[in-house]
CSV table of C-alpha atoms and ligand atoms in Angstrom, one decimal:
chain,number,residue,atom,x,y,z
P,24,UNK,CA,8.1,-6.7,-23.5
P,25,UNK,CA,5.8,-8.9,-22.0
P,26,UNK,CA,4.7,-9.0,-18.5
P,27,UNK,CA,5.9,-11.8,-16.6
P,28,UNK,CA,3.7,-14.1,-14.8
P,29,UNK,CA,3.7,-13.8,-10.9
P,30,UNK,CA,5.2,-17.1,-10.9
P,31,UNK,CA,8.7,-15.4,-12.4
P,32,UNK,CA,8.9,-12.9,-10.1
P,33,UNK,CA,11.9,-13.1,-8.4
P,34,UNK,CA,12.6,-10.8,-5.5
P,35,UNK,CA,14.6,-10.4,-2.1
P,36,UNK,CA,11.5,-9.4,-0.3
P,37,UNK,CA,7.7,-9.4,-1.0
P,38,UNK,CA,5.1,-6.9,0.7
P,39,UNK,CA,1.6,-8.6,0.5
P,40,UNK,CA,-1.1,-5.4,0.2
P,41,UNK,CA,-0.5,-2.2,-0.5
P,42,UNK,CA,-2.6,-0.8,2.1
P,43,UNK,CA,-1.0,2.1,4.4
P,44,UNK,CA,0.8,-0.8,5.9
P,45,UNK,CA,2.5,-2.4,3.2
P,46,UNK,CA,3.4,1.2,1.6
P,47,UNK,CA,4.5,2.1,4.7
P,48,UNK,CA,6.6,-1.1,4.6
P,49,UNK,CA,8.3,-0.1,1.4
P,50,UNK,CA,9.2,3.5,2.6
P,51,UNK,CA,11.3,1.6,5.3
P,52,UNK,CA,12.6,-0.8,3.3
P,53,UNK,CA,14.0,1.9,1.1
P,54,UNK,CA,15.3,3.9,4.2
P,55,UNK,CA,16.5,1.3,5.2
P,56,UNK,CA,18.9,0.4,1.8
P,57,UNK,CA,16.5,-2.4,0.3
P,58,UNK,CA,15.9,-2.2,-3.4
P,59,UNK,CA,15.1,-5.2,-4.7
P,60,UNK,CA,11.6,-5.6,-3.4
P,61,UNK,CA,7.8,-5.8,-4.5
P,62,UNK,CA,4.7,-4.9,-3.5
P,63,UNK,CA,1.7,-7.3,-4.5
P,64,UNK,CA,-1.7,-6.2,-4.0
P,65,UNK,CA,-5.0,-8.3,-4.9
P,66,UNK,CA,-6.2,-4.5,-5.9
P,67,UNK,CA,-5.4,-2.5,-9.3
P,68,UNK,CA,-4.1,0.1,-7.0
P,69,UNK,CA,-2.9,1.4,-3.8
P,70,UNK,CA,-5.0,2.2,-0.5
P,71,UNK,CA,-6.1,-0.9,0.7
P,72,UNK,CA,-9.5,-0.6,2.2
P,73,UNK,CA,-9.5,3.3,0.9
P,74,UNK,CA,-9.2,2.1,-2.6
P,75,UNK,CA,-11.8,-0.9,-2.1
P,76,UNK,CA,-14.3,1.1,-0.7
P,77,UNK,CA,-15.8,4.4,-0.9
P,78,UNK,CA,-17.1,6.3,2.1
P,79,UNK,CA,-18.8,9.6,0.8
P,80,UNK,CA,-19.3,12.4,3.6
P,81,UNK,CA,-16.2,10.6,5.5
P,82,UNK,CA,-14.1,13.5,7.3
P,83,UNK,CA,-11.7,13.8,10.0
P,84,UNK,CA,-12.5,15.3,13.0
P,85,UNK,CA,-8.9,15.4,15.2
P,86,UNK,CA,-5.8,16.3,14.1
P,87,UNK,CA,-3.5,13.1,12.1
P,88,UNK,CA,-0.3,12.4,10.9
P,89,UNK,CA,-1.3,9.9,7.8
P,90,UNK,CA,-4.8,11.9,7.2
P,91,UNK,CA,-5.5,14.9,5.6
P,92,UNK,CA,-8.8,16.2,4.3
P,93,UNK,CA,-8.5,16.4,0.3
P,94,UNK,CA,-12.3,17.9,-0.3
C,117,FAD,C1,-14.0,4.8,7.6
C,117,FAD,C2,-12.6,4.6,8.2
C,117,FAD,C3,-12.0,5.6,8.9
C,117,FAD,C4,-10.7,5.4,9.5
C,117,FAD,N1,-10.2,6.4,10.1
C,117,FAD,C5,-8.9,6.3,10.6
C,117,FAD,C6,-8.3,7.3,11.3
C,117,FAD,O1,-8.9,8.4,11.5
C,117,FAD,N2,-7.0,7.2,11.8
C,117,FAD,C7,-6.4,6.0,11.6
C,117,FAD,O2,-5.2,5.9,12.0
C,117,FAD,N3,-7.0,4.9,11.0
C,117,FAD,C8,-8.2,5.0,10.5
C,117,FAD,N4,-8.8,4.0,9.8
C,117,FAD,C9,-8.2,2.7,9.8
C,117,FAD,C10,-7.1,2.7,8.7
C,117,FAD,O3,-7.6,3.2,7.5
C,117,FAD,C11,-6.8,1.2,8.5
C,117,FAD,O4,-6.3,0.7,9.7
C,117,FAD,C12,-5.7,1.1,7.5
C,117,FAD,O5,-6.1,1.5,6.2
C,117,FAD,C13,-5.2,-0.3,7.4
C,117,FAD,O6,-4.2,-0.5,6.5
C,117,FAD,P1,-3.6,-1.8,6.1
C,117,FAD,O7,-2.6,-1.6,5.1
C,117,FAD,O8,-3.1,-2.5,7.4
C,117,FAD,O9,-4.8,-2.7,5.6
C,117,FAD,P2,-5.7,-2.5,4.4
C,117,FAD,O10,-6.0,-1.1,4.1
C,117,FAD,O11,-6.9,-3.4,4.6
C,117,FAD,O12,-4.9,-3.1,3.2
C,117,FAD,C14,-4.6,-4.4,3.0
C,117,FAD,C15,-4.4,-4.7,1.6
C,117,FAD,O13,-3.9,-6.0,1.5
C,117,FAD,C16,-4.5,-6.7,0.4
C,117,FAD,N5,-4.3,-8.1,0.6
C,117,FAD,C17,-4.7,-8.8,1.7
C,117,FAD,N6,-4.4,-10.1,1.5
C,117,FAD,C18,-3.9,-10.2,0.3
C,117,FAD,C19,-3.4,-11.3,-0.4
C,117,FAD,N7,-3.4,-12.6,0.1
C,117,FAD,N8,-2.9,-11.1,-1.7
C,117,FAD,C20,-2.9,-9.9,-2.2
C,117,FAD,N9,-3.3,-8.7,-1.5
C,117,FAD,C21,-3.8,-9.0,-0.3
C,117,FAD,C22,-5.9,-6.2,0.3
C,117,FAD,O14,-6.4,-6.3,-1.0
C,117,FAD,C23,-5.7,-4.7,0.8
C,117,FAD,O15,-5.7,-3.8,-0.3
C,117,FAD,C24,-10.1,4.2,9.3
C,117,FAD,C25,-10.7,3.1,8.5
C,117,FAD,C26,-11.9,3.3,8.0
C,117,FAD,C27,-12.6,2.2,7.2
């Protein structure tokens, strides 16, 4: 099947950047009983600015809800 053109899509809501904002923005859409809604990023993935850049040595140093150290 081929993918359609941006142009086609056709959705009830659209979440521009899939950054911690806009994912957080389709976990409360879903909570809140939306379906029928898409998440547009200029990236090839999620993460916003933590999947456009790279920050090596980067740690936390207090305690955080959306955070975690992964290394
Ligand atoms: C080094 C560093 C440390 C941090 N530490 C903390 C911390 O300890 N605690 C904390 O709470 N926060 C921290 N932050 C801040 C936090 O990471 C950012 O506030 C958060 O990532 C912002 O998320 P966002 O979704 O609002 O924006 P972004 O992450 O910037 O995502 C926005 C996305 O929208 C896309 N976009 C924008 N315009 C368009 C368009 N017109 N069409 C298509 N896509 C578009 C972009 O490509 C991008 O992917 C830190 C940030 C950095 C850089």
């Amino acid at each position: 099947m081929p993918t359609p053109s941006p142009d086609t899509y056709d959705h009830e809501i659209i979440v521009v950047g899939a950054g911690f904002s806009g994912i957080g923005a389709a976990i409360k859409l879903r909570q809140a009983g939306f379906e029928d809604f898409l998440v547009v990023d200029d990236a090839d993935g999620v993460g916003g600015t933590w999947h456009w850049n790279t920050y090596p040595g980067v740690a936390m140093d207090i305690p955080s809800f959306s955070y975690r150290n992964v290394g």
